[in-house]
PDB file of C-alpha atoms in Angstrom:
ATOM      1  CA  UNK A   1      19.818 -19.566  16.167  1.00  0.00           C
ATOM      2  CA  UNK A   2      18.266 -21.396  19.425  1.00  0.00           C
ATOM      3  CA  UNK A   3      14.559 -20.926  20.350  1.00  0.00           C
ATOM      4  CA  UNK A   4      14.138 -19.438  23.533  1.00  0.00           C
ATOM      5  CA  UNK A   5      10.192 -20.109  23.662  1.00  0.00           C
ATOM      6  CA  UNK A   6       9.025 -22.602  21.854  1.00  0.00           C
ATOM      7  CA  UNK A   7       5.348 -22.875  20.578  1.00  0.00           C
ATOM      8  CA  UNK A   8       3.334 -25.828  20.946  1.00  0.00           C
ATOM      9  CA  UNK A   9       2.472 -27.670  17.966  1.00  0.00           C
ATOM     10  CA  UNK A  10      -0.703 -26.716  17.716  1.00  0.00           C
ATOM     11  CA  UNK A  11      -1.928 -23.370  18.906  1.00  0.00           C
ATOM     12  CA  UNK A  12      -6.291 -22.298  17.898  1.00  0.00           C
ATOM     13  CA  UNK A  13      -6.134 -19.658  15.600  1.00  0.00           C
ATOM     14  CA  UNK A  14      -7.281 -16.949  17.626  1.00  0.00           C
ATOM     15  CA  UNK A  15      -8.730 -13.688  16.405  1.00  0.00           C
ATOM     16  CA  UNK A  16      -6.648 -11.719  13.960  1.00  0.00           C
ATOM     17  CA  UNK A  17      -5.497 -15.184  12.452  1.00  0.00           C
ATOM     18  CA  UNK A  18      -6.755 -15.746   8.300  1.00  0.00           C
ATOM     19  CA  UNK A  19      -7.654 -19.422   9.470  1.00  0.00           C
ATOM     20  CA  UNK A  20     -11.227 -19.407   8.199  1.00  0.00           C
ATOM     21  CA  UNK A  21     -10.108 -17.388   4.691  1.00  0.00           C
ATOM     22  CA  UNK A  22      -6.850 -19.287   4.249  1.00  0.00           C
ATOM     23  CA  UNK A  23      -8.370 -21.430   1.286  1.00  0.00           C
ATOM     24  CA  UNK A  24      -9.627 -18.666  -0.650  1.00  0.00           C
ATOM     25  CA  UNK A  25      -6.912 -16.105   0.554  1.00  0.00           C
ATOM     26  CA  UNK A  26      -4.381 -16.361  -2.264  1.00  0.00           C
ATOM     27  CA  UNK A  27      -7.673 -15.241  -4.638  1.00  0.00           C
ATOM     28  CA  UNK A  28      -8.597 -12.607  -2.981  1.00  0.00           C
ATOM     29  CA  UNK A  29      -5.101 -10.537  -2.195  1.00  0.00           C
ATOM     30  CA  UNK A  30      -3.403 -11.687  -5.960  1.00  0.00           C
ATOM     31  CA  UNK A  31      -1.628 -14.571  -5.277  1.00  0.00           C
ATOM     32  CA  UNK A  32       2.087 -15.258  -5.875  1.00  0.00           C
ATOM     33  CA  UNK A  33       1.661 -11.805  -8.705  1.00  0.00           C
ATOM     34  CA  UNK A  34       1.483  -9.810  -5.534  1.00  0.00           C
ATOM     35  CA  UNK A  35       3.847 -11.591  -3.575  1.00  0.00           C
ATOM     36  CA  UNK A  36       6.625 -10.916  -6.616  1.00  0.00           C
ATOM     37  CA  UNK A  37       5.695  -7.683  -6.614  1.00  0.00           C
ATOM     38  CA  UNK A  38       5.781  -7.189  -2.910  1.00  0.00           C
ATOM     39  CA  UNK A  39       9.426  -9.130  -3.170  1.00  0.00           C
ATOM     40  CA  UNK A  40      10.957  -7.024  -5.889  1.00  0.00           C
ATOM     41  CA  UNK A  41      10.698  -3.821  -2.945  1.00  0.00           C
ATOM     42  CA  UNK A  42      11.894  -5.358   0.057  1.00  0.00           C
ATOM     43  CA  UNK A  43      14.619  -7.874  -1.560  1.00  0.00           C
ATOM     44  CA  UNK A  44      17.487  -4.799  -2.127  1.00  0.00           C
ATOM     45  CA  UNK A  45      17.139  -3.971   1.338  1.00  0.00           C
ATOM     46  CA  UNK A  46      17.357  -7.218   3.055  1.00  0.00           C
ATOM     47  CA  UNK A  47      20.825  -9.935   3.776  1.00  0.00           C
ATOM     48  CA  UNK A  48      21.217 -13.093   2.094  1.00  0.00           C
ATOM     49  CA  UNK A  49      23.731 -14.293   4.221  1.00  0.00           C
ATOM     50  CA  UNK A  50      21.288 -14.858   7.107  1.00  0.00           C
ATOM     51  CA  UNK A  51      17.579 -16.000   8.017  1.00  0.00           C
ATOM     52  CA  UNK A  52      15.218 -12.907   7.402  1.00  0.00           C
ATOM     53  CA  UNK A  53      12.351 -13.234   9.507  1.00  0.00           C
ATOM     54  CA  UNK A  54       8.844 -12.892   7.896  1.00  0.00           C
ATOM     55  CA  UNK A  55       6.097 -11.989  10.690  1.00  0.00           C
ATOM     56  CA  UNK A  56       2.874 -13.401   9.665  1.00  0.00           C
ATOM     57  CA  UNK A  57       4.073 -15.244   6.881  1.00  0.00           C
ATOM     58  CA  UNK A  58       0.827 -16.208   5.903  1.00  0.00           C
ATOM     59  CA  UNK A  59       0.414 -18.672   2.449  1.00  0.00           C
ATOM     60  CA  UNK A  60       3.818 -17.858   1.378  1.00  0.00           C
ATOM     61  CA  UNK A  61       3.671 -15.536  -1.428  1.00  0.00           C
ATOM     62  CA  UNK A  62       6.620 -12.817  -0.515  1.00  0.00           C
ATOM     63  CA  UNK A  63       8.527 -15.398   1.099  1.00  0.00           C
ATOM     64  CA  UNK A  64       8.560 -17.737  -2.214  1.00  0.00           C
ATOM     65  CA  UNK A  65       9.419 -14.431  -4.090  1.00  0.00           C
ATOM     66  CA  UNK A  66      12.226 -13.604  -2.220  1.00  0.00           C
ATOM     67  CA  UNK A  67      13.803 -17.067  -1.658  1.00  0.00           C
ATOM     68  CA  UNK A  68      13.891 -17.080  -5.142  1.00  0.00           C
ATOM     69  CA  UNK A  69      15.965 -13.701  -5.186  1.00  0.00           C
ATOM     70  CA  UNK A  70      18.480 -16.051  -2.516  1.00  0.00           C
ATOM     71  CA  UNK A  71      16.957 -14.258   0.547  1.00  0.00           C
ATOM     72  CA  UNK A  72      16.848 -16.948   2.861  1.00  0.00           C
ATOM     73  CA  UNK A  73      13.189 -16.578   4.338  1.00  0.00           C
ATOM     74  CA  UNK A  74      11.793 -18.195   7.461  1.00  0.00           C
ATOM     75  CA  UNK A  75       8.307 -17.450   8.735  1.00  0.00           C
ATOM     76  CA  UNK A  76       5.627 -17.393  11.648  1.00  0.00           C
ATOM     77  CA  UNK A  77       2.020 -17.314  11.437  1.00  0.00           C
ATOM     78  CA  UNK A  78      -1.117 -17.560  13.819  1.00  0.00           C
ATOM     79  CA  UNK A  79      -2.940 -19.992  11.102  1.00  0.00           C
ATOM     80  CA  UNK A  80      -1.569 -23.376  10.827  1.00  0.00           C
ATOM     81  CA  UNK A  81      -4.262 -23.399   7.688  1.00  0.00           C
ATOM     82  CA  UNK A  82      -2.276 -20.329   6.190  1.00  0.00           C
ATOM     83  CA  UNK A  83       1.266 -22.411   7.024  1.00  0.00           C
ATOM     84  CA  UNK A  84       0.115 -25.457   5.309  1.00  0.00           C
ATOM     85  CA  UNK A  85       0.305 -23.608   1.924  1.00  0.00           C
ATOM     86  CA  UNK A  86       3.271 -21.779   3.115  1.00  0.00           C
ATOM     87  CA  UNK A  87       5.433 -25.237   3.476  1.00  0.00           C
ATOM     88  CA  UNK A  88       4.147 -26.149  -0.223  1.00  0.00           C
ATOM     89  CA  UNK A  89       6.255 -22.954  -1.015  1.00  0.00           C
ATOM     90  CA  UNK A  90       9.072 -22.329   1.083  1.00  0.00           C
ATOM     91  CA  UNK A  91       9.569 -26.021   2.586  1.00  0.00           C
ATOM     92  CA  UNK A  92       9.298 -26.248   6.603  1.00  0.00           C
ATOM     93  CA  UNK A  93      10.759 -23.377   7.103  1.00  0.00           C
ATOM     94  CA  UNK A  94       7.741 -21.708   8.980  1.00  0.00           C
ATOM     95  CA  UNK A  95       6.045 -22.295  12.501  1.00  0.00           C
ATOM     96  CA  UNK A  96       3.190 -21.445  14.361  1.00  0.00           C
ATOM     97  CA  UNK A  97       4.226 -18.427  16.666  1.00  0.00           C
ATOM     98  CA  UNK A  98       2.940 -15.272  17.808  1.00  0.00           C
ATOM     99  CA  UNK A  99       4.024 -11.732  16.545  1.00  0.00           C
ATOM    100  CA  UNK A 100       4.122 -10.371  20.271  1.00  0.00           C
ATOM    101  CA  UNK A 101       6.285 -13.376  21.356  1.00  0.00           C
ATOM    102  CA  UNK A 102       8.904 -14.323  18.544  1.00  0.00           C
ATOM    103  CA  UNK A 103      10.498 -18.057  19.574  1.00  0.00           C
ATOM    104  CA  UNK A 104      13.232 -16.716  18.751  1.00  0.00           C
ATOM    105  CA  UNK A 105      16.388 -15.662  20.553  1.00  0.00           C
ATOM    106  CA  UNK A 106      17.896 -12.367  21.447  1.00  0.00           C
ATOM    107  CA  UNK A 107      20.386 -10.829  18.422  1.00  0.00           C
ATOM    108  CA  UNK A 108      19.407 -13.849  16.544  1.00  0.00           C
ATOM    109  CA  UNK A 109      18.060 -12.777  13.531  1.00  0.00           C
ATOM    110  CA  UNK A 110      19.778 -10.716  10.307  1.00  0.00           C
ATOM    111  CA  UNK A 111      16.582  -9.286   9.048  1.00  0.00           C
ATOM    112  CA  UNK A 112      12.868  -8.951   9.455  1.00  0.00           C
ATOM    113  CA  UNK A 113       9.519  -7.529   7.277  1.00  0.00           C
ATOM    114  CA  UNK A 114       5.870  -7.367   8.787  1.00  0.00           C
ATOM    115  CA  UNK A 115       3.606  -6.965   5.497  1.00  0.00           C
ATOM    116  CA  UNK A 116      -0.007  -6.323   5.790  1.00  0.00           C
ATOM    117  CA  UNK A 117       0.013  -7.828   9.350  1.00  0.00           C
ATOM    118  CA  UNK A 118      -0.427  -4.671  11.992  1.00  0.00           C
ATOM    119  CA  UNK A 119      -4.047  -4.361  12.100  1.00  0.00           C
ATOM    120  CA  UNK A 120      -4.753  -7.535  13.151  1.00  0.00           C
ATOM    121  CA  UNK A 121      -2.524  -7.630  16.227  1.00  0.00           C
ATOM    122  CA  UNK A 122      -3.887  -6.597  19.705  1.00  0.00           C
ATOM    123  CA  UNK A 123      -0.717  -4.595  20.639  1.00  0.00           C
ATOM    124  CA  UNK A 124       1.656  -3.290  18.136  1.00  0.00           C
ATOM    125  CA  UNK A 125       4.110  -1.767  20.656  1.00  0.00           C
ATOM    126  CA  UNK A 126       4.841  -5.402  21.994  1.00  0.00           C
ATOM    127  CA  UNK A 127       5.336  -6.763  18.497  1.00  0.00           C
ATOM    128  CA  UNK A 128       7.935  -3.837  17.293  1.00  0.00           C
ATOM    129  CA  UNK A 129       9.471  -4.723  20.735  1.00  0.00           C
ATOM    130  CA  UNK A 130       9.962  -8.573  20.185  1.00  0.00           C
ATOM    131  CA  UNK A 131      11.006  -7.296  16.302  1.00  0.00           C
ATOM    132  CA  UNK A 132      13.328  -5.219  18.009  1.00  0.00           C
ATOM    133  CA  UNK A 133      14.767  -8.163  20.726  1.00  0.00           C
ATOM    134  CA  UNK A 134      15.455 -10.693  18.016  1.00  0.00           C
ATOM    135  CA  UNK A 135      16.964  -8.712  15.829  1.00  0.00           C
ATOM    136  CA  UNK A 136      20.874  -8.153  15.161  1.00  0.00           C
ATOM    137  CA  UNK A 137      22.507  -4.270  15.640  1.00  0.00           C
ATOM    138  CA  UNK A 138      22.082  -3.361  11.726  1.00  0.00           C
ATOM    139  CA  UNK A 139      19.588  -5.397  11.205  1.00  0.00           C
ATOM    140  CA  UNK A 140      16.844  -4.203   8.836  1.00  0.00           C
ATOM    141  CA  UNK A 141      13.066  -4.556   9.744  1.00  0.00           C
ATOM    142  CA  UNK A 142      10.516  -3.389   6.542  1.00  0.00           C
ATOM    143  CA  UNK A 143       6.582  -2.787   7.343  1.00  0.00           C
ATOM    144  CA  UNK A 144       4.366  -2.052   4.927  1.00  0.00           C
ATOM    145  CA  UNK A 145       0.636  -1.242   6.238  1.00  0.00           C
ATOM    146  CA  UNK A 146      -2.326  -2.913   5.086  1.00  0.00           C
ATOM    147  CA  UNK A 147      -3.882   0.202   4.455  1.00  0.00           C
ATOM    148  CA  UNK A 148      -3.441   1.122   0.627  1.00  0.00           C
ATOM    149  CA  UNK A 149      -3.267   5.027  -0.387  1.00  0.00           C
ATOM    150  CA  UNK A 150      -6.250   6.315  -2.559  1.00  0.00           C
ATOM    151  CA  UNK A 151      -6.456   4.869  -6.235  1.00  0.00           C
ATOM    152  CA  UNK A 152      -9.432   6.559  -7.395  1.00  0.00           C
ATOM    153  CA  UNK A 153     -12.313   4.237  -8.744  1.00  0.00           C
ATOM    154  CA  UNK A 154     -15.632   4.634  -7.580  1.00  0.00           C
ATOM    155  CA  UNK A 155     -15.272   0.966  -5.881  1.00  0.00           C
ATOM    156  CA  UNK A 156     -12.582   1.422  -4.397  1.00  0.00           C
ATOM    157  CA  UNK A 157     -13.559   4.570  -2.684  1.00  0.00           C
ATOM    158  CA  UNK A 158     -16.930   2.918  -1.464  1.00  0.00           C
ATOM    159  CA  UNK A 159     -14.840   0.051   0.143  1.00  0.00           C
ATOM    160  CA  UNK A 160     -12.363   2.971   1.839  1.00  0.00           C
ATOM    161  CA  UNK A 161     -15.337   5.053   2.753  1.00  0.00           C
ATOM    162  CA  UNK A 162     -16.514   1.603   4.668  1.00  0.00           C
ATOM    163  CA  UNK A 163     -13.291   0.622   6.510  1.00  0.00           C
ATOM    164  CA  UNK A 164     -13.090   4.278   7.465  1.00  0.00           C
ATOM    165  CA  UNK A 165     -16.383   3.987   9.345  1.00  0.00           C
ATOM    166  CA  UNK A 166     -15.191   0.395  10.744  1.00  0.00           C
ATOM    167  CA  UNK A 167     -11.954   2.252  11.914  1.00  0.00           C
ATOM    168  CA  UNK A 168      -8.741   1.063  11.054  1.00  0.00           C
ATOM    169  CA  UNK A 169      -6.699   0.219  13.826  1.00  0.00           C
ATOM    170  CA  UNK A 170      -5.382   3.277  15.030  1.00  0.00           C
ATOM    171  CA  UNK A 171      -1.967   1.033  16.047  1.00  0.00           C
ATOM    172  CA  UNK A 172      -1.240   0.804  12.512  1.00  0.00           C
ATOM    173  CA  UNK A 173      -0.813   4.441  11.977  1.00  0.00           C
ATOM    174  CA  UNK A 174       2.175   5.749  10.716  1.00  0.00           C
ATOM    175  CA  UNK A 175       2.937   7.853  13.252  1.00  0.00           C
ATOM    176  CA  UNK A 176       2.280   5.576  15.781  1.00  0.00           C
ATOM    177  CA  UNK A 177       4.006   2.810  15.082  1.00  0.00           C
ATOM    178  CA  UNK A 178       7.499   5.140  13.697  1.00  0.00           C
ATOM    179  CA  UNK A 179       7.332   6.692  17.446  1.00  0.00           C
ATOM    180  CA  UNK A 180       6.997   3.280  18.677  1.00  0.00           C
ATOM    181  CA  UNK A 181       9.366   1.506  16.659  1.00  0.00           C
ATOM    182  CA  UNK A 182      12.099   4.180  17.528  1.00  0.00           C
ATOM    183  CA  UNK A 183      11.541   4.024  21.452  1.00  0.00           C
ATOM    184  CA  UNK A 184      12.254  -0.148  21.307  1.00  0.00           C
ATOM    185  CA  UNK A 185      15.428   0.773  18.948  1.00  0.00           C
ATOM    186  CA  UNK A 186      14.155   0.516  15.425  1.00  0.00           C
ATOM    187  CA  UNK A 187      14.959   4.122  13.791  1.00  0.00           C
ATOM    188  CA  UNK A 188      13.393   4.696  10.570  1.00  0.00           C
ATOM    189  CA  UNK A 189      16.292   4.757   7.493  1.00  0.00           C
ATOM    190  CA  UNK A 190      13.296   5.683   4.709  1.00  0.00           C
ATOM    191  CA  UNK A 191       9.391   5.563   3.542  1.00  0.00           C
ATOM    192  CA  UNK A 192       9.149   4.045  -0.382  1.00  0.00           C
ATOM    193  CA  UNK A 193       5.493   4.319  -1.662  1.00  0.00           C
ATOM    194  CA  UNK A 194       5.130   1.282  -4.331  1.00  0.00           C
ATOM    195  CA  UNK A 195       2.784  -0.205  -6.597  1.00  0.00           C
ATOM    196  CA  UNK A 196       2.071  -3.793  -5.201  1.00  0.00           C
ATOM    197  CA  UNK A 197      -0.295  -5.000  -8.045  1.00  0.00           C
ATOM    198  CA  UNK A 198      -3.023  -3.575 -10.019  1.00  0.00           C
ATOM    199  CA  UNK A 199      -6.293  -6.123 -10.519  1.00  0.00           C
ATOM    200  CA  UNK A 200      -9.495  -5.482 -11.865  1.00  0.00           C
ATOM    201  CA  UNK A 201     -13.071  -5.692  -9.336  1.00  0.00           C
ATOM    202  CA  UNK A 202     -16.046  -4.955 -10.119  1.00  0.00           C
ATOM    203  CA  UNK A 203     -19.307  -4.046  -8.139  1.00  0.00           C
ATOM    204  CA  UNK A 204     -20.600  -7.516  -7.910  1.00  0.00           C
ATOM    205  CA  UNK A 205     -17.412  -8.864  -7.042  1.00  0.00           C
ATOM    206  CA  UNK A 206     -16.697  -6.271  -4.194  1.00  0.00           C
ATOM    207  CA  UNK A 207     -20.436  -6.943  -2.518  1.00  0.00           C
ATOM    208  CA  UNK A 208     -19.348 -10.777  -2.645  1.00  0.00           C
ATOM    209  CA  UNK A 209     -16.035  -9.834  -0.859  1.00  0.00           C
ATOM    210  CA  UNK A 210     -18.622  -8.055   2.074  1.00  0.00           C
ATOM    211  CA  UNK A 211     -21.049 -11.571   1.979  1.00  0.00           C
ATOM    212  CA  UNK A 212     -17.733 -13.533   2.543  1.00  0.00           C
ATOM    213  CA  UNK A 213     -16.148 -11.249   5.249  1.00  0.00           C
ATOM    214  CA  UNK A 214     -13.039 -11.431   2.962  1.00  0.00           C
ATOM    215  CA  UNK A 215     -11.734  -8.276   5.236  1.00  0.00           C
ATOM    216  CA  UNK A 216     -10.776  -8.696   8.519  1.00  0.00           C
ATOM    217  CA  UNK A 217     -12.939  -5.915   9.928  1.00  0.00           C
ATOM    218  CA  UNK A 218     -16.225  -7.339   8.597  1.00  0.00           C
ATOM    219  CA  UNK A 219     -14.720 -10.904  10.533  1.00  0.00           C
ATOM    220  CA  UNK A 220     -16.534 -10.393  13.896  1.00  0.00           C
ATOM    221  CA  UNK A 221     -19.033  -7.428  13.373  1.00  0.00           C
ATOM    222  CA  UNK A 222     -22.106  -7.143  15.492  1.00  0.00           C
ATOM    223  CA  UNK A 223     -25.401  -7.252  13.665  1.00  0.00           C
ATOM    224  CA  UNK A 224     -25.721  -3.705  14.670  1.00  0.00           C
ATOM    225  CA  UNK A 225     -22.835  -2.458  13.241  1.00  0.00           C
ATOM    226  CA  UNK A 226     -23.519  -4.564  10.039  1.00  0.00           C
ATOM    227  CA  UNK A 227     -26.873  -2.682   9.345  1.00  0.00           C
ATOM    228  CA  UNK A 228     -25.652   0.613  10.124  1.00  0.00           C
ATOM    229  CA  UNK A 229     -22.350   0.517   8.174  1.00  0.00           C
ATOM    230  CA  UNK A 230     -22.429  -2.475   6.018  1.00  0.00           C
ATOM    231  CA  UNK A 231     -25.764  -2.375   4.399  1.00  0.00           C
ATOM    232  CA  UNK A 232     -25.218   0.797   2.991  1.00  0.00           C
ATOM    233  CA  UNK A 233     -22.097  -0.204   1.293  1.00  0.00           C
ATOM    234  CA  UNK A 234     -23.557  -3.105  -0.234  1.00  0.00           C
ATOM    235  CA  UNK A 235     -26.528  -0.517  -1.498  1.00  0.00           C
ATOM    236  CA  UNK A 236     -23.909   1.736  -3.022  1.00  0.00           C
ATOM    237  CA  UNK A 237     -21.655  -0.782  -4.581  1.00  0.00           C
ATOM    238  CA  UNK A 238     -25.078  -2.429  -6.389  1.00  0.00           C
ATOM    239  CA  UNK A 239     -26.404   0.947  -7.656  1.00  0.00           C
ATOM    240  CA  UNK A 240     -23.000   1.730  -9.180  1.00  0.00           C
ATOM    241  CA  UNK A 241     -23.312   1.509 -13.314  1.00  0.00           C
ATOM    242  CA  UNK A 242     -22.006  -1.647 -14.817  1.00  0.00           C
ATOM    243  CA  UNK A 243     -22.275  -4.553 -11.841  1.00  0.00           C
ATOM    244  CA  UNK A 244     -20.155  -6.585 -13.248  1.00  0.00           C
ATOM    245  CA  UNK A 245     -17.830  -4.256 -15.552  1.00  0.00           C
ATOM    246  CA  UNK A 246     -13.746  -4.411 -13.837  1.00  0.00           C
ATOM    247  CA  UNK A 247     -12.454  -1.072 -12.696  1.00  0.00           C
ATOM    248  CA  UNK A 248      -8.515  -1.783 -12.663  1.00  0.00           C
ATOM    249  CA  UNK A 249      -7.939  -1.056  -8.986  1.00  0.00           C
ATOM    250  CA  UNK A 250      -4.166  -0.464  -8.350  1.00  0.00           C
ATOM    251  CA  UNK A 251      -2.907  -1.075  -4.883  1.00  0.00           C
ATOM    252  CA  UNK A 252      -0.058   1.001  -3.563  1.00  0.00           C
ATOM    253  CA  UNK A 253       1.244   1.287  -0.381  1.00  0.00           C
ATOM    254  CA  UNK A 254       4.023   2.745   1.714  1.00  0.00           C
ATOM    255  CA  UNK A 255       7.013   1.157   3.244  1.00  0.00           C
ATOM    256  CA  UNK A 256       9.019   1.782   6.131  1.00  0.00           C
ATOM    257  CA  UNK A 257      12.341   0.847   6.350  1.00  0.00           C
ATOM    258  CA  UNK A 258      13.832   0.500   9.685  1.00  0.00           C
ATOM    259  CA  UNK A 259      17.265  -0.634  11.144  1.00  0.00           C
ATOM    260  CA  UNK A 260      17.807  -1.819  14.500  1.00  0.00           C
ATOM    261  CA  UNK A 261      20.187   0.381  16.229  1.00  0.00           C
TER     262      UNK A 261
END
């Protein structure tokens, strides 16, 4: 497996990398409990006779979980902040690299999965394409969107009524990035919706996650936005009964399963 484009050591996290929320990160996605759960999907569907690529590998979490199911697991990331807790779990198996220019290879690679990554890339089509180009014929790529399906507590649907108004990145729809994926060789195989964890929030907790910009669309609002979309979120969340009483909030998601042709 030979590098064709190798990063520098040190690349500045530029936008769309967790940098600044890489200490605090694990505690505010569920830690390694998500990353098992996240594991337990994508682990029938990937080799363990070969590397499996992880694209945006971020602290670790899946990639621990599946390395201990024997998937061999190597990983890049924008955040060398977000790698440094990576190594702690998966050993220097991980580099700083860019989704939309994998040092990797052509045919290089047995396997790949994107989770929670796509809408914080600037071009999704050139990132399915470089998936695509390092991959083997056979090879399976898994996304899974960081957009979670409705789960029906009154907090939850504030925060979705909020990142609906912010706009998700329209790259990261479904239909957009299937058509994509197929016209750079990746044809989907099957979706899977799946439970990745259920954790309890309450009001108090979710206006805390606004203050802290814990989401990557609150990361580099304009103070005009923030008043006109923000502020009333935070209004709504505080004059929801019982501030600091914990809604159990399940997260569940889609994946796509994909095989390079």
């Amino acid at each position: 497996m030979a590098p064709t484009r190798v990063p520098p050591n040190h690349v500045p996290a530029p936008h769309g990398s967790f940098e600044r929320l890489a200490d605090r990160y694990d505690q505010t996605r569920g830690g390694e409990r998500r990353g098992a759960l996240i594991a337990a999907s994508l682990a029938p569907f990937l080799p363990t006779n070969t590397p499996v690529l992880d694209i945006g590998v971020g602290t670790g979490v899946v990639a621990k979980a599946l390395a201990a199911q024997e998937v061999y697991v190597i990983g890049v990331d924008l955040s060398a902040a977000m790698l440094a807790r990576a190594t702690l779990r998966i050993g220097p198996r991980v580099a700083v690299g860019d989704a939309a220019n994998l040092p990797f290879a052509d045919a290089s690679i047995g396997g790949a999965y994107a989770a929670w990554v796509f809408q914080l890339v600037d071009d999704v089509a050139r990132v399915l394409s470089e998936t695509a180009r390092i991959l083997r014929p056979g090879a399976p790529f898994a996304w899974i969107p960081a957009r979670w399906l409705p789960s029906g507590n009154d907090v939850r649907d504030v925060l979705d009524n909020l990142y609906s108004e912010l706009g998700w990145n329209d790259q990261e729809s479904p239909p957009y990035v299937v058509q994509q994926a197929s016209s750079v060789g990746l044809s989907l195989i099957s979706t899977t919706t799946l439970l990745d964890t259920t954790r309890p929030i309450t009001p108090a907790q979710a206006v805390q996650q606004i203050h802290d910009r814990a989401m990557s669309c609150l990361w580099d609002l304009n103070p005009e936005r923030w008043l006109r979309h923000v502020e009333p979120t935070i209004r709504r969340l505080k004059s929801l009964p019982g501030s600091d009483e914990p809604r159990e909030t399940a997260d569940i998601y889609q994946m796509y399963l994909f095989r390079r042709d």
